[in-house]
PDB file of C-alpha atoms and ligand atoms in Angstrom:
ATOM      1  CA  MET R   1     253.144 -38.144-192.318  1.00 61.00           C
ATOM      2  CA  CYS R   2     249.387 -39.730-192.810  1.00 78.00           C
ATOM      3  CA  PHE R   3     249.889 -42.302-195.523  1.00 94.00           C
ATOM      4  CA  ASP R   4     249.489 -46.064-194.290  1.00 93.00           C
ATOM      5  CA  GLU R   5     252.238 -48.451-194.144  1.00 94.00           C
ATOM      6  CA  ASP R   6     251.009 -50.069-197.316  1.00 95.00           C
ATOM      7  CA  ALA R   7     250.397 -46.846-199.493  1.00 96.00           C
ATOM      8  CA  LEU R   8     252.643 -48.127-202.175  1.00 98.00           C
ATOM      9  CA  ASN R   9     252.048 -52.065-201.860  1.00 97.00           C
ATOM     10  CA  ASP R  10     252.326 -53.605-205.275  1.00 93.00           C
ATOM     11  CA  ARG R  11     253.889 -50.358-206.768  1.00 98.00           C
ATOM     12  CA  HIS R  12     257.385 -50.768-208.830  1.00 98.00           C
ATOM     13  CA  VAL R  13     259.533 -47.429-208.555  1.00 99.00           C
ATOM     14  CA  VAL R  14     262.681 -46.802-210.602  1.00 99.00           C
ATOM     15  CA  ILE R  15     264.625 -43.903-209.318  1.00 99.00           C
ATOM     16  CA  SER R  16     267.933 -42.321-211.175  1.00 99.00           C
ATOM     17  CA  GLY R  17     270.780 -41.058-208.661  1.00 98.00           C
ATOM     18  CA  GLY R  18     268.887 -42.875-205.676  1.00 98.00           C
ATOM     19  CA  CYS R  19     272.237 -43.190-203.554  1.00 98.00           C
ATOM     20  CA  GLY R  20     272.843 -39.366-203.450  1.00 98.00           C
ATOM     21  CA  ALA R  21     272.304 -37.166-200.427  1.00 97.00           C
ATOM     22  CA  ILE R  22     268.280 -36.845-201.164  1.00 98.00           C
ATOM     23  CA  GLY R  23     268.192 -40.013-203.232  1.00 98.00           C
ATOM     24  CA  VAL R  24     268.502 -42.176-200.087  1.00 98.00           C
ATOM     25  CA  GLY R  25     266.127 -40.562-198.117  1.00 98.00           C
ATOM     26  CA  VAL R  26     263.390 -40.815-200.961  1.00 98.00           C
ATOM     27  CA  VAL R  27     264.303 -44.404-201.115  1.00 98.00           C
ATOM     28  CA  LYS R  28     263.991 -45.179-197.448  1.00 98.00           C
ATOM     29  CA  LYS R  29     260.375 -43.389-197.593  1.00 98.00           C
ATOM     30  CA  LEU R  30     259.087 -45.246-200.475  1.00 98.00           C
ATOM     31  CA  THR R  31     260.384 -49.019-199.136  1.00 98.00           C
ATOM     32  CA  ASP R  32     258.844 -47.846-195.710  1.00 98.00           C
ATOM     33  CA  HIS R  33     255.318 -47.313-197.465  1.00 98.00           C
ATOM     34  CA  GLY R  34     255.957 -50.890-199.133  1.00 98.00           C
ATOM     35  CA  ALA R  35     257.227 -50.070-202.682  1.00 98.00           C
ATOM     36  CA  ASN R  36     259.460 -52.295-204.701  1.00 98.00           C
ATOM     37  CA  VAL R  37     262.299 -49.737-205.879  1.00 98.00           C
ATOM     38  CA  THR R  38     264.907 -50.531-208.467  1.00 99.00           C
ATOM     39  CA  VAL R  39     267.613 -47.469-207.429  1.00 99.00           C
ATOM     40  CA  ASN R  40     270.141 -46.543-210.014  1.00 99.00           C
ATOM     41  CA  ASP R  41     273.269 -44.712-209.488  1.00 98.00           C
ATOM     42  CA  ILE R  42     276.944 -44.784-211.021  1.00 98.00           C
ATOM     43  CA  LEU R  43     278.653 -45.829-207.883  1.00 98.00           C
ATOM     44  CA  GLU R  44     279.664 -49.488-207.204  1.00 98.00           C
ATOM     45  CA  SER R  45     277.302 -51.999-205.683  1.00 98.00           C
ATOM     46  CA  ALA R  46     278.844 -52.111-202.558  1.00 98.00           C
ATOM     47  CA  VAL R  47     279.117 -48.453-201.866  1.00 98.00           C
ATOM     48  CA  ALA R  48     275.541 -48.051-203.244  1.00 98.00           C
ATOM     49  CA  GLU R  49     274.056 -51.020-200.819  1.00 98.00           C
ATOM     50  CA  SER R  50     275.977 -49.579-197.918  1.00 98.00           C
ATOM     51  CA  ARG R  51     274.493 -45.647-198.630  1.00 98.00           C
ATOM     52  CA  LEU R  52     271.033 -47.190-198.683  1.00 98.00           C
ATOM     53  CA  ARG R  53     271.372 -49.661-195.731  1.00 98.00           C
ATOM     54  CA  ASP R  54     272.899 -46.678-193.520  1.00 98.00           C
ATOM     55  CA  ALA R  55     269.882 -44.587-194.542  1.00 98.00           C
ATOM     56  CA  GLY R  56     267.532 -47.102-193.019  1.00 98.00           C
ATOM     57  CA  ALA R  57     266.001 -48.301-196.339  1.00 98.00           C
ATOM     58  CA  ASN R  58     264.347 -51.526-196.303  1.00 97.00           C
ATOM     59  CA  MET R  59     266.693 -53.653-198.263  1.00 98.00           C
ATOM     60  CA  GLU R  60     264.074 -56.544-199.070  1.00 97.00           C
ATOM     61  CA  ASN R  61     262.214 -54.212-201.166  1.00 97.00           C
ATOM     62  CA  LEU R  62     265.272 -52.775-203.031  1.00 98.00           C
ATOM     63  CA  PHE R  63     267.483 -53.761-206.007  1.00 98.00           C
ATOM     64  CA  TYR R  64     270.389 -51.842-207.088  1.00 98.00           C
ATOM     65  CA  VAL R  65     271.546 -51.219-210.822  1.00 98.00           C
ATOM     66  CA  LYS R  66     274.708 -49.417-211.597  1.00 98.00           C
ATOM     67  CA  ALA R  67     274.461 -47.465-214.832  1.00 98.00           C
ATOM     68  CA  ASP R  68     275.332 -44.530-216.181  1.00 98.00           C
ATOM     69  CA  LEU R  69     272.555 -42.829-217.337  1.00 98.00           C
ATOM     70  CA  THR R  70     273.966 -40.310-219.653  1.00 98.00           C
ATOM     71  CA  GLN R  71     274.653 -43.642-222.143  1.00 98.00           C
ATOM     72  CA  ALA R  72     271.169 -44.328-223.876  1.00 98.00           C
ATOM     73  CA  SER R  73     272.340 -48.442-223.970  1.00 98.00           C
ATOM     74  CA  GLN R  74     272.850 -48.119-220.217  1.00 98.00           C
ATOM     75  CA  VAL R  75     269.349 -46.614-219.655  1.00 99.00           C
ATOM     76  CA  GLY R  76     267.872 -49.749-221.575  1.00 98.00           C
ATOM     77  CA  THR R  77     270.133 -51.944-219.364  1.00 98.00           C
ATOM     78  CA  LEU R  78     268.450 -50.599-216.129  1.00 98.00           C
ATOM     79  CA  VAL R  79     265.010 -50.762-217.583  1.00 99.00           C
ATOM     80  CA  LYS R  80     265.264 -54.470-218.238  1.00 98.00           C
ATOM     81  CA  ALA R  81     266.974 -55.632-215.296  1.00 98.00           C
ATOM     82  CA  ALA R  82     264.112 -53.464-213.358  1.00 99.00           C
ATOM     83  CA  GLN R  83     261.656 -55.159-215.295  1.00 98.00           C
ATOM     84  CA  SER R  84     262.883 -58.681-214.910  1.00 98.00           C
ATOM     85  CA  LYS R  85     263.200 -58.256-211.144  1.00 98.00           C
ATOM     86  CA  PHE R  86     260.159 -56.427-210.092  1.00 98.00           C
ATOM     87  CA  GLY R  87     257.699 -56.710-213.002  1.00 98.00           C
ATOM     88  CA  PRO R  88     256.567 -53.628-214.870  1.00 98.00           C
ATOM     89  CA  ILE R  89     257.530 -50.294-213.590  1.00 99.00           C
ATOM     90  CA  HIS R  90     254.750 -47.927-212.549  1.00 98.00           C
ATOM     91  CA  THR R  91     256.619 -44.861-211.621  1.00 99.00           C
ATOM     92  CA  ALA R  92     260.066 -43.482-212.790  1.00 99.00           C
ATOM     93  CA  LEU R  93     261.904 -40.819-210.750  1.00 99.00           C
ATOM     94  CA  CYS R  94     264.069 -38.889-213.203  1.00 99.00           C
ATOM     95  CA  HIS R  95     266.326 -37.528-210.148  1.00 98.00           C
ATOM     96  CA  ILE R  96     270.060 -37.341-211.072  1.00 98.00           C
ATOM     97  CA  GLY R  97     271.482 -33.755-210.840  1.00 97.00           C
ATOM     98  CA  MET R  98     274.502 -32.110-210.536  1.00 97.00           C
ATOM     99  CA  VAL R  99     275.632 -28.531-210.011  1.00 95.00           C
ATOM    100  CA  ILE R 100     278.859 -26.601-210.769  1.00 96.00           C
ATOM    101  CA  PRO R 101     278.892 -23.369-208.632  1.00 92.00           C
ATOM    102  CA  LYS R 102     281.107 -20.673-210.205  1.00 95.00           C
ATOM    103  CA  PRO R 103     279.941 -16.948-212.078  1.00 97.00           C
ATOM    104  CA  LEU R 104     278.494 -17.369-215.610  1.00 98.00           C
ATOM    105  CA  LEU R 105     281.046 -15.902-217.042  1.00 98.00           C
ATOM    106  CA  GLU R 106     283.870 -18.762-216.022  1.00 98.00           C
ATOM    107  CA  PHE R 107     281.911 -21.254-217.263  1.00 98.00           C
ATOM    108  CA  GLU R 108     284.044 -23.648-219.613  1.00 98.00           C
ATOM    109  CA  THR R 109     281.909 -25.447-222.880  1.00 98.00           C
ATOM    110  CA  ASP R 110     282.342 -28.847-221.442  1.00 98.00           C
ATOM    111  CA  GLU R 111     281.044 -27.737-218.204  1.00 98.00           C
ATOM    112  CA  TRP R 112     277.863 -26.685-219.715  1.00 98.00           C
ATOM    113  CA  ASP R 113     277.872 -29.922-222.004  1.00 98.00           C
ATOM    114  CA  LYS R 114     278.248 -32.027-218.984  1.00 98.00           C
ATOM    115  CA  THR R 115     275.674 -30.120-216.621  1.00 98.00           C
ATOM    116  CA  MET R 116     273.110 -30.416-219.472  1.00 98.00           C
ATOM    117  CA  ALA R 117     274.266 -34.263-220.164  1.00 98.00           C
ATOM    118  CA  VAL R 118     273.729 -35.171-216.480  1.00 98.00           C
ATOM    119  CA  ASN R 119     270.901 -33.357-215.518  1.00 98.00           C
ATOM    120  CA  VAL R 120     268.720 -33.024-218.587  1.00 99.00           C
ATOM    121  CA  LYS R 121     269.502 -35.945-220.931  1.00 99.00           C
ATOM    122  CA  THR R 122     269.534 -38.329-218.125  1.00 99.00           C
ATOM    123  CA  ALA R 123     266.085 -36.947-217.445  1.00 99.00           C
ATOM    124  CA  PHE R 124     264.710 -37.341-221.063  1.00 99.00           C
ATOM    125  CA  LEU R 125     266.541 -40.787-221.754  1.00 99.00           C
ATOM    126  CA  LEU R 126     264.814 -42.346-218.551  1.00 99.00           C
ATOM    127  CA  GLY R 127     261.630 -40.665-219.239  1.00 99.00           C
ATOM    128  CA  GLN R 128     261.524 -41.922-222.641  1.00 99.00           C
ATOM    129  CA  ALA R 129     262.685 -45.685-222.004  1.00 99.00           C
ATOM    130  CA  THR R 130     260.634 -46.224-218.971  1.00 99.00           C
ATOM    131  CA  ALA R 131     257.228 -44.482-220.782  1.00 99.00           C
ATOM    132  CA  LYS R 132     257.969 -46.871-223.639  1.00 98.00           C
ATOM    133  CA  ALA R 133     258.089 -49.749-221.005  1.00 98.00           C
ATOM    134  CA  MET R 134     254.765 -48.501-219.583  1.00 98.00           C
ATOM    135  CA  LEU R 135     252.837 -48.706-222.366  1.00 98.00           C
ATOM    136  CA  GLU R 136     254.092 -51.937-223.646  1.00 98.00           C
ATOM    137  CA  ASP R 137     253.218 -53.158-220.331  1.00 98.00           C
ATOM    138  CA  GLY R 138     250.096 -51.707-220.411  1.00 98.00           C
ATOM    139  CA  ILE R 139     250.478 -49.544-217.327  1.00 98.00           C
ATOM    140  CA  ALA R 140     248.821 -46.221-216.880  1.00 98.00           C
ATOM    141  CA  GLY R 141     252.388 -45.257-215.337  1.00 98.00           C
ATOM    142  CA  HIS R 142     253.808 -41.819-213.547  1.00 98.00           C
ATOM    143  CA  LEU R 143     257.269 -40.000-214.935  1.00 99.00           C
ATOM    144  CA  ILE R 144     258.423 -37.780-211.755  1.00 99.00           C
ATOM    145  CA  PHE R 145     261.318 -35.004-212.429  1.00 99.00           C
ATOM    146  CA  THR R 146     263.063 -33.682-209.679  1.00 98.00           C
ATOM    147  CA  THR R 147     263.890 -29.721-210.619  1.00 98.00           C
ATOM    148  CA  SER R 148     263.891 -27.050-207.990  1.00 97.00           C
ATOM    149  CA  TRP R 149     262.850 -23.762-207.382  1.00 96.00           C
ATOM    150  CA  VAL R 150     265.986 -22.237-209.358  1.00 96.00           C
ATOM    151  CA  ALA R 151     264.129 -23.044-212.364  1.00 97.00           C
ATOM    152  CA  ASP R 152     261.956 -20.013-211.968  1.00 95.00           C
ATOM    153  CA  VAL R 153     264.254 -17.734-209.835  1.00 93.00           C
ATOM    154  CA  PRO R 154     267.860 -17.662-210.782  1.00 92.00           C
ATOM    155  CA  TRP R 155     270.313 -18.177-207.755  1.00 90.00           C
ATOM    156  CA  PRO R 156     273.553 -16.553-208.523  1.00 89.00           C
ATOM    157  CA  GLU R 157     276.606 -18.760-209.995  1.00 92.00           C
ATOM    158  CA  ILE R 158     274.963 -21.774-210.836  1.00 95.00           C
ATOM    159  CA  GLY R 159     273.343 -20.693-214.146  1.00 98.00           C
ATOM    160  CA  PRO R 160     273.747 -23.722-216.137  1.00 98.00           C
ATOM    161  CA  TYR R 161     271.885 -25.431-213.325  1.00 98.00           C
ATOM    162  CA  ASN R 162     269.140 -23.050-213.262  1.00 98.00           C
ATOM    163  CA  ALA R 163     268.844 -23.616-217.241  1.00 98.00           C
ATOM    164  CA  SER R 164     269.018 -27.109-217.141  1.00 98.00           C
ATOM    165  CA  LYS R 165     266.059 -27.403-214.246  1.00 98.00           C
ATOM    166  CA  ALA R 166     264.204 -25.152-216.434  1.00 98.00           C
ATOM    167  CA  ALA R 167     264.628 -27.198-219.268  1.00 99.00           C
ATOM    168  CA  MET R 168     263.584 -30.549-217.060  1.00 99.00           C
ATOM    169  CA  LYS R 169     260.672 -28.855-216.437  1.00 98.00           C
ATOM    170  CA  GLN R 170     259.606 -27.892-219.636  1.00 98.00           C
ATOM    171  CA  LEU R 171     260.327 -31.903-220.934  1.00 99.00           C
ATOM    172  CA  MET R 172     257.948 -32.902-217.993  1.00 99.00           C
ATOM    173  CA  ARG R 173     255.209 -30.640-219.358  1.00 98.00           C
ATOM    174  CA  SER R 174     255.852 -32.180-222.894  1.00 99.00           C
ATOM    175  CA  PHE R 175     255.734 -35.889-221.824  1.00 99.00           C
ATOM    176  CA  ALA R 176     252.737 -35.010-219.615  1.00 99.00           C
ATOM    177  CA  ARG R 177     251.086 -33.290-222.826  1.00 98.00           C
ATOM    178  CA  GLU R 178     251.969 -35.933-225.539  1.00 98.00           C
ATOM    179  CA  LEU R 179     251.277 -38.740-223.459  1.00 98.00           C
ATOM    180  CA  ALA R 180     248.115 -37.972-221.274  1.00 98.00           C
ATOM    181  CA  ASP R 181     245.963 -39.804-224.000  1.00 98.00           C
ATOM    182  CA  LYS R 182     247.935 -42.856-223.500  1.00 98.00           C
ATOM    183  CA  GLY R 183     247.046 -42.829-219.426  1.00 98.00           C
ATOM    184  CA  ILE R 184     250.897 -41.684-218.667  1.00 98.00           C
ATOM    185  CA  ARG R 185     251.226 -39.039-216.301  1.00 99.00           C
ATOM    186  CA  ALA R 186     254.154 -36.512-216.025  1.00 99.00           C
ATOM    187  CA  ASN R 187     255.095 -34.142-212.875  1.00 99.00           C
ATOM    188  CA  ALA R 188     257.602 -32.529-211.348  1.00 99.00           C
ATOM    189  CA  ILE R 189     259.005 -31.864-207.620  1.00 98.00           C
ATOM    190  CA  ALA R 190     260.811 -28.629-207.120  1.00 98.00           C
ATOM    191  CA  PRO R 191     262.813 -28.723-203.518  1.00 98.00           C
ATOM    192  CA  GLY R 192     264.094 -25.715-201.836  1.00 96.00           C
ATOM    193  CA  ILE R 193     267.540 -25.375-200.256  1.00 95.00           C
ATOM    194  CA  VAL R 194     267.579 -28.995-198.882  1.00 97.00           C
ATOM    195  CA  SER R 195     269.611 -29.519-195.517  1.00 97.00           C
ATOM    196  CA  VAL R 196     272.267 -32.407-196.790  1.00 96.00           C
ATOM    197  CA  GLY R 197     274.970 -32.636-199.153  1.00 88.00           C
ATOM    198  CA  LEU R 198     276.768 -29.879-200.321  1.00 80.00           C
ATOM    199  CA  ALA R 199     274.412 -26.891-199.431  1.00 87.00           C
ATOM    200  CA  LYS R 200     274.478 -28.202-195.465  1.00 93.00           C
ATOM    201  CA  HIS R 201     278.021 -27.996-196.082  1.00 90.00           C
ATOM    202  CA  GLN R 202     278.354 -24.870-197.137  1.00 86.00           C
ATOM    203  CA  TRP R 203     275.484 -23.572-194.923  1.00 92.00           C
ATOM    204  CA  ASP R 204     277.527 -24.918-191.577  1.00 93.00           C
ATOM    205  CA  THR R 205     281.125 -23.633-193.015  1.00 94.00           C
ATOM    206  CA  ASP R 206     280.584 -20.760-195.364  1.00 91.00           C
ATOM    207  CA  PRO R 207     279.245 -17.597-193.513  1.00 93.00           C
ATOM    208  CA  SER R 208     278.334 -15.670-196.698  1.00 88.00           C
ATOM    209  CA  TYR R 209     276.539 -18.715-198.081  1.00 86.00           C
ATOM    210  CA  ARG R 210     274.453 -18.858-195.066  1.00 90.00           C
ATOM    211  CA  SER R 211     273.289 -15.450-194.538  1.00 89.00           C
ATOM    212  CA  ARG R 212     272.588 -15.378-198.171  1.00 85.00           C
ATOM    213  CA  ALA R 213     270.781 -18.474-197.894  1.00 87.00           C
ATOM    214  CA  GLN R 214     268.856 -17.462-194.795  1.00 87.00           C
ATOM    215  CA  LYS R 215     267.715 -14.258-196.628  1.00 89.00           C
ATOM    216  CA  ALA R 216     266.395 -16.576-199.480  1.00 90.00           C
ATOM    217  CA  ILE R 217     264.165 -18.906-197.315  1.00 94.00           C
ATOM    218  CA  PRO R 218     261.169 -17.222-195.829  1.00 93.00           C
ATOM    219  CA  LEU R 219     260.514 -19.850-193.527  1.00 93.00           C
ATOM    220  CA  GLY R 220     263.983 -19.256-191.855  1.00 90.00           C
ATOM    221  CA  TYR R 221     265.408 -22.688-192.024  1.00 93.00           C
ATOM    222  CA  MET R 222     267.029 -25.233-194.368  1.00 95.00           C
ATOM    223  CA  GLN R 223     264.611 -27.868-195.770  1.00 97.00           C
ATOM    224  CA  PRO R 224     264.561 -30.988-193.963  1.00 98.00           C
ATOM    225  CA  LEU R 225     264.919 -34.019-196.270  1.00 98.00           C
ATOM    226  CA  GLU R 226     261.976 -35.655-194.553  1.00 98.00           C
ATOM    227  CA  SER R 227     259.991 -32.838-196.186  1.00 98.00           C
ATOM    228  CA  VAL R 228     261.317 -33.873-199.616  1.00 98.00           C
ATOM    229  CA  ALA R 229     260.537 -37.013-198.946  1.00 98.00           C
ATOM    230  CA  ASN R 230     257.101 -36.969-197.899  1.00 98.00           C
ATOM    231  CA  ALA R 231     256.643 -34.891-201.493  1.00 98.00           C
ATOM    232  CA  PHE R 232     257.775 -38.105-203.360  1.00 98.00           C
ATOM    233  CA  LEU R 233     255.426 -39.997-201.211  1.00 98.00           C
ATOM    234  CA  PHE R 234     252.470 -38.342-202.039  1.00 98.00           C
ATOM    235  CA  LEU R 235     253.380 -37.993-205.511  1.00 98.00           C
ATOM    236  CA  CYS R 236     253.858 -41.576-205.997  1.00 98.00           C
ATOM    237  CA  SER R 237     250.610 -42.543-204.071  1.00 98.00           C
ATOM    238  CA  PRO R 238     246.931 -42.992-205.740  1.00 97.00           C
ATOM    239  CA  ALA R 239     246.498 -39.521-204.109  1.00 97.00           C
ATOM    240  CA  ALA R 240     248.068 -37.588-206.881  1.00 98.00           C
ATOM    241  CA  ASP R 241     246.356 -39.348-209.502  1.00 98.00           C
ATOM    242  CA  TYR R 242     244.770 -36.440-211.129  1.00 98.00           C
ATOM    243  CA  MET R 243     247.802 -34.511-211.232  1.00 98.00           C
ATOM    244  CA  THR R 244     249.626 -34.388-214.185  1.00 98.00           C
ATOM    245  CA  GLY R 245     251.916 -31.648-216.007  1.00 98.00           C
ATOM    246  CA  SER R 246     252.338 -30.120-212.464  1.00 98.00           C
ATOM    247  CA  VAL R 247     255.481 -28.875-210.490  1.00 98.00           C
ATOM    248  CA  LEU R 248     254.858 -29.547-206.499  1.00 98.00           C
ATOM    249  CA  LEU R 249     256.771 -26.750-205.438  1.00 98.00           C
ATOM    250  CA  VAL R 250     258.230 -27.651-201.586  1.00 98.00           C
ATOM    251  CA  ASP R 251     260.764 -25.365-201.064  1.00 97.00           C
ATOM    252  CA  GLY R 252     259.835 -23.025-197.744  1.00 96.00           C
ATOM    253  CA  GLY R 253     258.846 -20.242-199.791  1.00 95.00           C
ATOM    254  CA  CYS R 254     262.395 -19.518-201.508  1.00 94.00           C
ATOM    255  CA  SER R 255     260.482 -18.949-204.916  1.00 93.00           C
ATOM    256  CA  LEU R 256     258.208 -15.978-203.456  1.00 92.00           C
ATOM    257  CA  TYR R 257     260.871 -13.408-203.684  1.00 76.00           C
ATOM    258  CA  PRO R 258     264.409 -12.950-205.288  1.00 64.00           C
ATOM    259  CA  MET R 259     266.837 -12.990-202.853  1.00 62.00           C
ATOM    260  CA  ASP R 260     269.144  -9.809-203.213  1.00 55.00           C
TER     261      ASP R 260
HETATM  262  N1  NAD Z   1     270.388 -30.628-202.610  1.00 80.66           N
HETATM  263  C1  NAD Z   1     269.442 -29.658-202.843  1.00 80.66           C
HETATM  264  O1  NAD Z   1     268.999 -28.743-201.906  1.00 80.66           O
HETATM  265  C2  NAD Z   1     268.503 -29.876-203.950  1.00 80.66           C
HETATM  266  C3  NAD Z   1     267.706 -28.577-204.500  1.00 80.66           C
HETATM  267  C4  NAD Z   1     266.691 -28.807-205.016  1.00 80.66           C
HETATM  268  C5  NAD Z   1     266.817 -30.068-206.290  1.00 80.66           C
HETATM  269  N2  NAD Z   1     267.584 -30.653-205.849  1.00 80.66           N
HETATM  270  C6  NAD Z   1     268.094 -31.843-207.139  1.00 80.66           C
HETATM  271  O2  NAD Z   1     267.831 -32.813-206.419  1.00 80.66           O
HETATM  272  C7  NAD Z   1     268.391 -34.186-206.871  1.00 80.66           C
HETATM  273  C8  NAD Z   1     268.890 -34.813-205.975  1.00 80.66           C
HETATM  274  O3  NAD Z   1     269.975 -33.931-205.229  1.00 80.66           O
HETATM  275  P1  NAD Z   1     271.389 -34.376-204.398  1.00 80.66           P
HETATM  276  O4  NAD Z   1     271.427 -32.994-203.513  1.00 80.66           O
HETATM  277  O5  NAD Z   1     271.047 -35.546-203.886  1.00 80.66           O
HETATM  278  O6  NAD Z   1     272.646 -34.658-205.187  1.00 80.66           O
HETATM  279  P2  NAD Z   1     273.397 -35.976-204.771  1.00 80.66           P
HETATM  280  O7  NAD Z   1     274.795 -35.382-205.767  1.00 80.66           O
HETATM  281  O8  NAD Z   1     273.978 -35.875-203.653  1.00 80.66           O
HETATM  282  O9  NAD Z   1     273.074 -37.031-205.720  1.00 80.66           O
HETATM  283  C9  NAD Z   1     273.021 -37.134-207.275  1.00 80.66           C
HETATM  284  C10 NAD Z   1     273.355 -38.382-207.250  1.00 80.66           C
HETATM  285  O10 NAD Z   1     273.442 -38.960-208.911  1.00 80.66           O
HETATM  286  C11 NAD Z   1     274.475 -39.644-209.392  1.00 80.66           C
HETATM  287  N3  NAD Z   1     274.600 -39.536-210.614  1.00 80.66           N
HETATM  288  C12 NAD Z   1     275.448 -38.803-211.448  1.00 80.66           C
HETATM  289  N4  NAD Z   1     275.416 -38.682-212.648  1.00 80.66           N
HETATM  290  C13 NAD Z   1     274.830 -40.143-212.646  1.00 80.66           C
HETATM  291  C14 NAD Z   1     274.962 -40.525-214.105  1.00 80.66           C
HETATM  292  N5  NAD Z   1     275.342 -40.098-215.404  1.00 80.66           N
HETATM  293  N6  NAD Z   1     274.281 -41.778-214.019  1.00 80.66           N
HETATM  294  C15 NAD Z   1     273.149 -42.483-212.767  1.00 80.66           C
HETATM  295  N7  NAD Z   1     273.819 -41.799-211.680  1.00 80.66           N
HETATM  296  C16 NAD Z   1     274.767 -40.762-211.653  1.00 80.66           C
HETATM  297  C17 NAD Z   1     275.424 -39.417-208.136  1.00 80.66           C
HETATM  298  O11 NAD Z   1     276.450 -40.461-207.876  1.00 80.66           O
HETATM  299  C18 NAD Z   1     274.578 -39.213-207.017  1.00 80.66           C
HETATM  300  O12 NAD Z   1     274.674 -40.176-205.964  1.00 80.66           O
HETATM  301  C19 NAD Z   1     268.753 -33.453-208.093  1.00 80.66           C
HETATM  302  O13 NAD Z   1     268.492 -33.498-209.348  1.00 80.66           O
HETATM  303  C20 NAD Z   1     269.159 -32.243-207.512  1.00 80.66           C
HETATM  304  O14 NAD Z   1     269.334 -31.288-208.825  1.00 80.66           O
HETATM  305  C21 NAD Z   1     268.862 -30.836-204.889  1.00 80.66           C
END
């Protein structure tokens, strides 16, 4: 991608869920372009650091903080630790997500609660805590939420996940609306069906998933991780400075029409 290697120099980015299948690719892209990145996850430090190193992230520009972001007190600890390591936070990526695949009529209440806590509550808590820190530090900062094309087009048998991503989209727009006059922006990135983790495993091993997914992707192939990382690079860069309240849809056309 055509961004200078120093495009994010002097920027401090915090990412939650940064050791997941997509997160490590995003962290690599951001550190490759000069950002200092505080990476959060719930993994033990040794596991987290080895995942980030294996992904090729620049470990000198990176600081790992283990914290469970469903807990407000741990979000506060993360923000303080990030500020003491790399100074004021410029960009917060509310990126944690989980999905439980099963028909809506079989969902248990605690599965609904967990999906909402991990996807929506963590995004709210991190967005709120980092926005407060940005205001205190006098930073015109940026909140970026990872949603999905399924926020608008319900993919079958992940109903609570679809609903959680729609909630995150409106949460993002609410942050954007309320904080614009304070100089803080909020946007979302909505990927498609990314060729990593569970989706990649299902694509490789489950013919019925593969045929359904293939029908859903007009471009015809799974989304390369690089394309998601590039979208983050763009949104984190000054090239996106006039954007707020937007969803950057990078989904190979998945949301163009219903799949079935
Ligand atoms: N994989 C896809 O095809 C796809 C498509 C569209 C959107 N997304 C979104 O992209 C994001 C990343 O997806 P992924 O596929 O990399 O998922 P992943 O499961 O590989 O990564 C999620 C990470 O979040 C961490 N995490 C979970 N609960 C946490 C908590 N309470 N506190 C801190 N960290 C926690 C996990 O340990 C994990 O490392 C999610 O928001 C997901 O919804 C993924």
